[in-house]
C-alpha positions as protocol buffer text, in pm:
chain_id: "A"
residue {
  index: 1
  type: MET
  ca { x: -3182 y: -1065 z: -3026 }
}
residue {
  index: 2
  type: ALA
  ca { x: -3424 y: -1250 z: -2800 }
}
residue {
  index: 3
  type: ARG
  ca { x: -3537 y: -1075 z: -2484 }
}
residue {
  index: 4
  type: ARG
  ca { x: -3404 y: -1265 z: -2185 }
}
residue {
  index: 5
  type: THR
  ca { x: -3664 y: -1432 z: -1966 }
}
residue {
  index: 6
  type: ARG
  ca { x: -3616 y: -1628 z: -1647 }
}
residue {
  index: 7
  type: GLY
  ca { x: -3448 y: -1962 z: -1715 }
}
residue {
  index: 8
  type: ALA
  ca { x: -3340 y: -1862 z: -2067 }
}
residue {
  index: 9
  type: ALA
  ca { x: -3010 y: -1689 z: -1995 }
}
residue {
  index: 10
  type: ALA
  ca { x: -2803 y: -1929 z: -2204 }
}
residue {
  index: 11
  type: VAL
  ca { x: -3022 y: -1876 z: -2508 }
}
residue {
  index: 12
  type: ALA
  ca { x: -2999 y: -1500 z: -2471 }
}
residue {
  index: 13
  type: ALA
  ca { x: -2622 y: -1507 z: -2430 }
}
residue {
  index: 14
  type: ALA
  ca { x: -2588 y: -1711 z: -2748 }
}
residue {
  index: 15
  type: ALA
  ca { x: -2814 y: -1470 z: -2932 }
}
residue {
  index: 16
  type: LEU
  ca { x: -2605 y: -1182 z: -2801 }
}
residue {
  index: 17
  type: ALA
  ca { x: -2290 y: -1336 z: -2947 }
}
residue {
  index: 18
  type: LEU
  ca { x: -2452 y: -1420 z: -3282 }
}
residue {
  index: 19
  type: ALA
  ca { x: -2583 y: -1069 z: -3315 }
}
residue {
  index: 20
  type: GLY
  ca { x: -2238 y: -925 z: -3247 }
}
residue {
  index: 21
  type: CYS
  ca { x: -2377 y: -691 z: -2981 }
}
residue {
  index: 22
  type: SER
  ca { x: -2227 y: -573 z: -2656 }
}
residue {
  index: 23
  type: GLY
  ca { x: -2416 y: -543 z: -2330 }
}
residue {
  index: 24
  type: THR
  ca { x: -2445 y: -166 z: -2385 }
}
residue {
  index: 25
  type: ASP
  ca { x: -2601 y: -205 z: -2729 }
}
residue {
  index: 26
  type: SER
  ca { x: -2979 y: -223 z: -2727 }
}
residue {
  index: 27
  type: GLY
  ca { x: -2963 y: -445 z: -3037 }
}
residue {
  index: 28
  type: GLY
  ca { x: -3234 y: -241 z: -3199 }
}
residue {
  index: 29
  type: SER
  ca { x: -3584 y: -156 z: -3085 }
}
residue {
  index: 30
  type: GLY
  ca { x: -3903 y: -350 z: -3044 }
}
residue {
  index: 31
  type: PRO
  ca { x: -4025 y: -622 z: -2810 }
}
residue {
  index: 32
  type: ASP
  ca { x: -3720 y: -847 z: -2860 }
}
residue {
  index: 33
  type: ALA
  ca { x: -3460 y: -584 z: -2769 }
}
residue {
  index: 34
  type: PRO
  ca { x: -3283 y: -628 z: -2433 }
}
residue {
  index: 35
  type: SER
  ca { x: -3381 y: -373 z: -2172 }
}
residue {
  index: 36
  type: GLY
  ca { x: -3323 y: -278 z: -1812 }
}
residue {
  index: 37
  type: SER
  ca { x: -2998 y: -366 z: -1642 }
}
residue {
  index: 38
  type: TYR
  ca { x: -2954 y: -665 z: -1873 }
}
residue {
  index: 39
  type: ALA
  ca { x: -2899 y: -429 z: -2167 }
}
residue {
  index: 40
  type: VAL
  ca { x: -2605 y: -275 z: -1980 }
}
residue {
  index: 41
  type: MET
  ca { x: -2466 y: -568 z: -1780 }
}
residue {
  index: 42
  type: GLY
  ca { x: -2541 y: -859 z: -2012 }
}
residue {
  index: 43
  type: ASP
  ca { x: -2179 y: -914 z: -2118 }
}
residue {
  index: 44
  type: TRP
  ca { x: -2004 y: -856 z: -1782 }
}
residue {
  index: 45
  type: LEU
  ca { x: -1778 y: -1124 z: -1636 }
}
residue {
  index: 46
  type: GLY
  ca { x: -1841 y: -1235 z: -1281 }
}
residue {
  index: 47
  type: CYS
  ca { x: -1493 y: -1193 z: -1136 }
}
residue {
  index: 48
  type: GLU
  ca { x: -1479 y: -838 z: -1271 }
}
residue {
  index: 49
  type: VAL
  ca { x: -1786 y: -759 z: -1062 }
}
residue {
  index: 50
  type: PHE
  ca { x: -1625 y: -897 z: -745 }
}
residue {
  index: 51
  type: GLY
  ca { x: -1274 y: -765 z: -806 }
}
residue {
  index: 52
  type: ASP
  ca { x: -1137 y: -1121 z: -810 }
}
residue {
  index: 53
  type: PHE
  ca { x: -1252 y: -1148 z: -447 }
}
residue {
  index: 54
  type: ALA
  ca { x: -945 y: -948 z: -343 }
}
residue {
  index: 55
  type: ASP
  ca { x: -1117 y: -778 z: -47 }
}
residue {
  index: 56
  type: LEU
  ca { x: -1276 y: -1103 z: 62 }
}
residue {
  index: 57
  type: GLN
  ca { x: -945 y: -1288 z: 39 }
}
residue {
  index: 58
  type: ALA
  ca { x: -788 y: -1025 z: 262 }
}
residue {
  index: 59
  type: GLN
  ca { x: -1070 y: -1054 z: 515 }
}
residue {
  index: 60
  type: LEU
  ca { x: -1037 y: -1434 z: 519 }
}
residue {
  index: 61
  type: GLY
  ca { x: -659 y: -1417 z: 545 }
}
residue {
  index: 62
  type: ALA
  ca { x: -636 y: -1641 z: 239 }
}
residue {
  index: 63
  type: THR
  ca { x: -285 y: -1775 z: 181 }
}
residue {
  index: 64
  type: ALA
  ca { x: -338 y: -1914 z: -171 }
}
residue {
  index: 65
  type: ILE
  ca { x: -596 y: -1979 z: -441 }
}
residue {
  index: 66
  type: ASP
  ca { x: -654 y: -2351 z: -491 }
}
residue {
  index: 67
  type: GLY
  ca { x: -640 y: -2371 z: -869 }
}
residue {
  index: 68
  type: GLU
  ca { x: -774 y: -2054 z: -1028 }
}
residue {
  index: 69
  type: LEU
  ca { x: -1081 y: -1836 z: -1010 }
}
residue {
  index: 70
  type: GLN
  ca { x: -1366 y: -1938 z: -1238 }
}
residue {
  index: 71
  type: SER
  ca { x: -1516 y: -1629 z: -1403 }
}
residue {
  index: 72
  type: THR
  ca { x: -1820 y: -1678 z: -1625 }
}
residue {
  index: 73
  type: PRO
  ca { x: -2055 y: -1458 z: -1828 }
}
residue {
  index: 74
  type: ILE
  ca { x: -2432 y: -1496 z: -1829 }
}
residue {
  index: 75
  type: GLY
  ca { x: -2522 y: -1821 z: -2001 }
}
residue {
  index: 76
  type: GLU
  ca { x: -2233 y: -2025 z: -1864 }
}
residue {
  index: 77
  type: GLY
  ca { x: -2137 y: -2192 z: -1537 }
}
residue {
  index: 78
  type: VAL
  ca { x: -2351 y: -2352 z: -1269 }
}
residue {
  index: 79
  type: ASP
  ca { x: -2578 y: -2046 z: -1253 }
}
residue {
  index: 80
  type: ALA
  ca { x: -2644 y: -1946 z: -1612 }
}
residue {
  index: 81
  type: GLU
  ca { x: -2873 y: -1663 z: -1504 }
}
residue {
  index: 82
  type: SER
  ca { x: -2582 y: -1468 z: -1359 }
}
residue {
  index: 83
  type: ALA
  ca { x: -2231 y: -1353 z: -1436 }
}
residue {
  index: 84
  type: GLY
  ca { x: -2050 y: -1567 z: -1182 }
}
residue {
  index: 85
  type: CYS
  ca { x: -1721 y: -1591 z: -999 }
}
residue {
  index: 86
  type: ALA
  ca { x: -1611 y: -1890 z: -791 }
}
residue {
  index: 87
  type: GLY
  ca { x: -1293 y: -1989 z: -614 }
}
residue {
  index: 88
  type: LEU
  ca { x: -1139 y: -2214 z: -351 }
}
residue {
  index: 89
  type: PHE
  ca { x: -893 y: -2063 z: -105 }
}
residue {
  index: 90
  type: ASP
  ca { x: -641 y: -2196 z: 142 }
}
residue {
  index: 91
  type: LEU
  ca { x: -665 y: -2030 z: 482 }
}
residue {
  index: 92
  type: ALA
  ca { x: -436 y: -2027 z: 784 }
}
residue {
  index: 93
  type: THR
  ca { x: -261 y: -2341 z: 909 }
}
residue {
  index: 94
  type: PHE
  ca { x: -249 y: -2464 z: 1268 }
}
residue {
  index: 95
  type: GLU
  ca { x: 66 y: -2658 z: 1361 }
}
residue {
  index: 96
  type: ASP
  ca { x: 159 y: -2822 z: 1688 }
}
residue {
  index: 97
  type: VAL
  ca { x: 416 y: -3062 z: 1828 }
}
residue {
  index: 98
  type: GLN
  ca { x: 336 y: -3279 z: 2129 }
}
residue {
  index: 99
  type: GLY
  ca { x: 645 y: -3485 z: 2205 }
}
residue {
  index: 100
  type: SER
  ca { x: 708 y: -3697 z: 1898 }
}
residue {
  index: 101
  type: PHE
  ca { x: 363 y: -3620 z: 1759 }
}
residue {
  index: 102
  type: GLU
  ca { x: 341 y: -3349 z: 1493 }
}
residue {
  index: 103
  type: TYR
  ca { x: 7 y: -3211 z: 1383 }
}
residue {
  index: 104
  type: SER
  ca { x: -84 y: -2974 z: 1102 }
}
residue {
  index: 105
  type: SER
  ca { x: -422 y: -2866 z: 966 }
}
residue {
  index: 106
  type: THR
  ca { x: -498 y: -2600 z: 703 }
}
residue {
  index: 107
  type: GLY
  ca { x: -828 y: -2420 z: 672 }
}
residue {
  index: 108
  type: ASP
  ca { x: -1008 y: -2362 z: 345 }
}
residue {
  index: 109
  type: ALA
  ca { x: -1294 y: -2159 z: 203 }
}
residue {
  index: 110
  type: ALA
  ca { x: -1522 y: -2192 z: -98 }
}
residue {
  index: 111
  type: VAL
  ca { x: -1668 y: -1873 z: -243 }
}
residue {
  index: 112
  type: ARG
  ca { x: -1925 y: -1814 z: -515 }
}
residue {
  index: 113
  type: GLY
  ca { x: -2076 y: -1484 z: -620 }
}
residue {
  index: 114
  type: GLY
  ca { x: -2289 y: -1363 z: -905 }
}
residue {
  index: 115
  type: LEU
  ca { x: -2467 y: -1070 z: -1068 }
}
residue {
  index: 116
  type: ALA
  ca { x: -2804 y: -1142 z: -1231 }
}
residue {
  index: 117
  type: PRO
  ca { x: -2937 y: -849 z: -1436 }
}
residue {
  index: 118
  type: TRP
  ca { x: -3288 y: -863 z: -1579 }
}
residue {
  index: 119
  type: ASN
  ca { x: -3503 y: -680 z: -1832 }
}
residue {
  index: 120
  type: ASP
  ca { x: -3735 y: -540 z: -1568 }
}
residue {
  index: 121
  type: GLU
  ca { x: -3802 y: -529 z: -1196 }
}
residue {
  index: 122
  type: ALA
  ca { x: -4073 y: -796 z: -1204 }
}
residue {
  index: 123
  type: GLU
  ca { x: -3829 y: -1053 z: -1342 }
}
residue {
  index: 124
  type: ALA
  ca { x: -3574 y: -960 z: -1077 }
}
residue {
  index: 125
  type: GLU
  ca { x: -3829 y: -982 z: -796 }
}
residue {
  index: 126
  type: ALA
  ca { x: -3933 y: -1330 z: -907 }
}
residue {
  index: 127
  type: ASN
  ca { x: -3572 y: -1443 z: -938 }
}
residue {
  index: 128
  type: PHE
  ca { x: -3486 y: -1308 z: -593 }
}
residue {
  index: 129
  type: ALA
  ca { x: -3775 y: -1508 z: -447 }
}
residue {
  index: 130
  type: ASP
  ca { x: -3662 y: -1821 z: -635 }
}
residue {
  index: 131
  type: ARG
  ca { x: -3307 y: -1793 z: -501 }
}
residue {
  index: 132
  type: VAL
  ca { x: -3417 y: -1747 z: -142 }
}
residue {
  index: 133
  type: ALA
  ca { x: -3667 y: -2032 z: -171 }
}
residue {
  index: 134
  type: GLN
  ca { x: -3397 y: -2263 z: -306 }
}
residue {
  index: 135
  type: ARG
  ca { x: -3176 y: -2194 z: -4 }
}
residue {
  index: 136
  type: ARG
  ca { x: -3462 y: -2246 z: 238 }
}
residue {
  index: 137
  type: GLU
  ca { x: -3559 y: -2575 z: 71 }
}
residue {
  index: 138
  type: ASN
  ca { x: -3201 y: -2703 z: 125 }
}
residue {
  index: 139
  type: ALA
  ca { x: -3227 y: -2974 z: -139 }
}
residue {
  index: 140
  type: ALA
  ca { x: -2872 y: -3088 z: -61 }
}
residue {
  index: 141
  type: GLY
  ca { x: -2985 y: -3178 z: 289 }
}
residue {
  index: 142
  type: ILE
  ca { x: -2704 y: -2994 z: 467 }
}
residue {
  index: 143
  type: ALA
  ca { x: -2745 y: -3034 z: 843 }
}
residue {
  index: 144
  type: TYR
  ca { x: -2749 y: -2665 z: 936 }
}
residue {
  index: 145
  type: THR
  ca { x: -2758 y: -2558 z: 1299 }
}
residue {
  index: 146
  type: GLY
  ca { x: -2785 y: -2222 z: 1473 }
}
residue {
  index: 147
  type: GLU
  ca { x: -2922 y: -2039 z: 1170 }
}
residue {
  index: 148
  type: THR
  ca { x: -2944 y: -1660 z: 1188 }
}
residue {
  index: 149
  type: GLU
  ca { x: -3075 y: -1422 z: 924 }
}
residue {
  index: 150
  type: GLY
  ca { x: -3131 y: -1057 z: 857 }
}
residue {
  index: 151
  type: GLU
  ca { x: -3107 y: -782 z: 595 }
}
residue {
  index: 152
  type: LEU
  ca { x: -2801 y: -627 z: 435 }
}
residue {
  index: 153
  type: ALA
  ca { x: -2686 y: -280 z: 527 }
}
residue {
  index: 154
  type: GLY
  ca { x: -2735 y: -12 z: 267 }
}
residue {
  index: 155
  type: ASP
  ca { x: -3003 y: 89 z: 18 }
}
residue {
  index: 156
  type: TRP
  ca { x: -3159 y: -229 z: -126 }
}
residue {
  index: 157
  type: ASP
  ca { x: -3510 y: -295 z: -252 }
}
residue {
  index: 158
  type: GLU
  ca { x: -3484 y: -644 z: -105 }
}
residue {
  index: 159
  type: SER
  ca { x: -3205 y: -817 z: 83 }
}
residue {
  index: 160
  type: LEU
  ca { x: -3146 y: -1120 z: 301 }
}
residue {
  index: 161
  type: TYR
  ca { x: -2862 y: -1312 z: 452 }
}
residue {
  index: 162
  type: ILE
  ca { x: -2868 y: -1653 z: 618 }
}
residue {
  index: 163
  type: ALA
  ca { x: -2572 y: -1771 z: 825 }
}
residue {
  index: 164
  type: ALA
  ca { x: -2552 y: -2121 z: 969 }
}
residue {
  index: 165
  type: ASP
  ca { x: -2315 y: -2369 z: 1125 }
}
residue {
  index: 166
  type: THR
  ca { x: -2259 y: -2740 z: 1059 }
}
residue {
  index: 167
  type: ASP
  ca { x: -2037 y: -3001 z: 1220 }
}
residue {
  index: 168
  type: ASN
  ca { x: -1736 y: -2904 z: 1007 }
}
residue {
  index: 169
  type: ARG
  ca { x: -1810 y: -2583 z: 818 }
}
residue {
  index: 170
  type: TYR
  ca { x: -1977 y: -2245 z: 852 }
}
residue {
  index: 171
  type: TYR
  ca { x: -2201 y: -2106 z: 575 }
}
residue {
  index: 172
  type: VAL
  ca { x: -2298 y: -1752 z: 480 }
}
residue {
  index: 173
  type: ASP
  ca { x: -2544 y: -1687 z: 194 }
}
residue {
  index: 174
  type: ALA
  ca { x: -2647 y: -1332 z: 105 }
}
residue {
  index: 175
  type: TRP
  ca { x: -2865 y: -1176 z: -165 }
}
residue {
  index: 176
  type: GLY
  ca { x: -2943 y: -816 z: -252 }
}
residue {
  index: 177
  type: ARG
  ca { x: -3181 y: -679 z: -516 }
}
residue {
  index: 178
  type: LYS
  ca { x: -3155 y: -325 z: -648 }
}
residue {
  index: 179
  type: GLY
  ca { x: -3425 y: -253 z: -902 }
}
residue {
  index: 180
  type: ASP
  ca { x: -3392 y: -504 z: -1184 }
}
residue {
  index: 181
  type: TRP
  ca { x: -3065 y: -671 z: -1084 }
}
residue {
  index: 182
  type: ILE
  ca { x: -2955 y: -910 z: -810 }
}
residue {
  index: 183
  type: VAL
  ca { x: -2614 y: -972 z: -657 }
}
residue {
  index: 184
  type: TYR
  ca { x: -2539 y: -1267 z: -432 }
}
residue {
  index: 185
  type: LEU
  ca { x: -2246 y: -1408 z: -239 }
}
residue {
  index: 186
  type: SER
  ca { x: -2203 y: -1750 z: -79 }
}
residue {
  index: 187
  type: VAL
  ca { x: -1908 y: -1833 z: 147 }
}
residue {
  index: 188
  type: ASP
  ca { x: -1840 y: -2151 z: 340 }
}
residue {
  index: 189
  type: PHE
  ca { x: -1527 y: -2237 z: 530 }
}
residue {
  index: 190
  type: LEU
  ca { x: -1377 y: -2506 z: 747 }
}
residue {
  index: 191
  type: HIS
  ca { x: -1398 y: -2442 z: 1119 }
}
residue {
  index: 192
  type: ASP
  ca { x: -1084 y: -2275 z: 1254 }
}
residue {
  index: 193
  type: PRO
  ca { x: -829 y: -2559 z: 1281 }
}
residue {
  index: 194
  type: GLY
  ca { x: -658 y: -2407 z: 1585 }
}
residue {
  index: 195
  type: ALA
  ca { x: -979 y: -2366 z: 1779 }
}
residue {
  index: 196
  type: GLY
  ca { x: -1081 y: -2711 z: 1663 }
}
residue {
  index: 197
  type: ALA
  ca { x: -762 y: -2866 z: 1798 }
}
residue {
  index: 198
  type: TYR
  ca { x: -838 y: -2723 z: 2139 }
}
residue {
  index: 199
  type: GLU
  ca { x: -1201 y: -2831 z: 2134 }
}
residue {
  index: 200
  type: SER
  ca { x: -1113 y: -3188 z: 2035 }
}
residue {
  index: 201
  type: ALA
  ca { x: -843 y: -3229 z: 2302 }
}
residue {
  index: 202
  type: PRO
  ca { x: -851 y: -2950 z: 2562 }
}
residue {
  index: 203
  type: GLU
  ca { x: -647 y: -3163 z: 2802 }
}
residue {
  index: 204
  type: PHE
  ca { x: -342 y: -3107 z: 2584 }
}
residue {
  index: 205
  type: TYR
  ca { x: -375 y: -2729 z: 2622 }
}
residue {
  index: 206
  type: PRO
  ca { x: -456 y: -2666 z: 2990 }
}
residue {
  index: 207
  type: ASP
  ca { x: -326 y: -2310 z: 2982 }
}
residue {
  index: 208
  type: SER
  ca { x: -506 y: -2202 z: 2664 }
}
residue {
  index: 209
  type: SER
  ca { x: -852 y: -2167 z: 2511 }
}
residue {
  index: 210
  type: ALA
  ca { x: -1019 y: -2209 z: 2172 }
}
residue {
  index: 211
  type: GLU
  ca { x: -1011 y: -1832 z: 2118 }
}
residue {
  index: 212
  type: GLU
  ca { x: -639 y: -1810 z: 2197 }
}
residue {
  index: 213
  type: MET
  ca { x: -551 y: -2099 z: 1967 }
}
residue {
  index: 214
  type: ALA
  ca { x: -759 y: -1976 z: 1673 }
}
residue {
  index: 215
  type: VAL
  ca { x: -549 y: -1903 z: 1362 }
}
residue {
  index: 216
  type: TYR
  ca { x: -808 y: -1729 z: 1144 }
}
residue {
  index: 217
  type: PRO
  ca { x: -796 y: -1347 z: 1147 }
}
residue {
  index: 218
  type: PHE
  ca { x: -1175 y: -1340 z: 1186 }
}
residue {
  index: 219
  type: THR
  ca { x: -1456 y: -1497 z: 1383 }
}
residue {
  index: 220
  type: ASN
  ca { x: -1779 y: -1628 z: 1234 }
}
residue {
  index: 221
  type: GLU
  ca { x: -1961 y: -1326 z: 1373 }
}
residue {
  index: 222
  type: SER
  ca { x: -1711 y: -1068 z: 1248 }
}
residue {
  index: 223
  type: LEU
  ca { x: -1707 y: -1216 z: 898 }
}
residue {
  index: 224
  type: VAL
  ca { x: -2086 y: -1217 z: 874 }
}
residue {
  index: 225
  type: ALA
  ca { x: -2094 y: -856 z: 998 }
}
residue {
  index: 226
  type: TRP
  ca { x: -1836 y: -748 z: 738 }
}
residue {
  index: 227
  type: ILE
  ca { x: -2001 y: -925 z: 444 }
}
residue {
  index: 228
  type: THR
  ca { x: -2350 y: -801 z: 525 }
}
residue {
  index: 229
  type: GLY
  ca { x: -2262 y: -463 z: 670 }
}
residue {
  index: 230
  type: GLU
  ca { x: -1980 y: -342 z: 445 }
}
residue {
  index: 231
  type: HIS
  ca { x: -1869 y: -568 z: 162 }
}
residue {
  index: 232
  type: LEU
  ca { x: -2191 y: -612 z: -37 }
}
residue {
  index: 233
  type: THR
  ca { x: -2271 y: -244 z: 6 }
}
residue {
  index: 234
  type: GLN
  ca { x: -1938 y: -165 z: -161 }
}
residue {
  index: 235
  type: ILE
  ca { x: -2005 y: -421 z: -436 }
}
residue {
  index: 236
  type: GLN
  ca { x: -2340 y: -252 z: -498 }
}
residue {
  index: 237
  type: SER
  ca { x: -2169 y: 85 z: -527 }
}
residue {
  index: 238
  type: ASP
  ca { x: -1913 y: -54 z: -773 }
}
residue {
  index: 239
  type: ILE
  ca { x: -2188 y: -210 z: -986 }
}
residue {
  index: 240
  type: LEU
  ca { x: -2390 y: 111 z: -1000 }
}
residue {
  index: 241
  type: GLN
  ca { x: -2085 y: 319 z: -1086 }
}
residue {
  index: 242
  type: ARG
  ca { x: -1981 y: 88 z: -1370 }
}
residue {
  index: 243
  type: ALA
  ca { x: -2337 y: 60 z: -1503 }
}
residue {
  index: 244
  type: GLU
  ca { x: -2377 y: 438 z: -1508 }
}
residue {
  index: 245
  type: SER
  ca { x: -2046 y: 476 z: -1688 }
}
residue {
  index: 246
  type: GLU
  ca { x: -2123 y: 216 z: -1953 }
}
residue {
  index: 247
  type: ALA
  ca { x: -2484 y: 326 z: -2005 }
}
residue {
  index: 248
  type: GLY
  ca { x: -2355 y: 674 z: -2091 }
}
residue {
  index: 249
  type: GLN
  ca { x: -2114 y: 549 z: -2359 }
}
């Protein structure tokens, strides 16, 4: 089995399958044997790591999954270096009637998370830097405004989150590295349709405010605080517990 190196996750995953090895099997000894967290986590599925985003769905007040969650192992999906999970969710709906005019708007969120285990800490450090640099470069040219950033709560070797607004959506990207593995979570969602209705036509709601008309069970600030202060710390704990259990088998 080939040792995984940065950018070669798909090759390693194929070799893993051909060799008939699980992520907890070292595949033998020598320089080509998998090591580090990759030896334990190499066959995990992304949505298992994130519990099918159940806690996040509850925090968002998601009303439905648009389609189905996409759970991928290392070597597949848009980020072949990680075991990924992605989903689209319907959020709360704002409805209003003004005379004969009826208005309805439903919020939505897009979520992507992943776990990238590596053979050693140096590989993980380099990959963490690559991921942060990619976000900062903003190759998609998204017109971010009001960016804020900081570190995640809990015991991480490296961590960062960047939260930013745009004209229509709010974005939260977070990364945490613990030794030789990285976990990340990206969430973006449509601005609250109730608050948006007020802001676009406040004259129709003279006795209300954007805050009173909001239909989401969270604010931008409270969601960022929960993701960075609680949620990813719990995900880290779950990962460490599972890795310890499987490494001892």
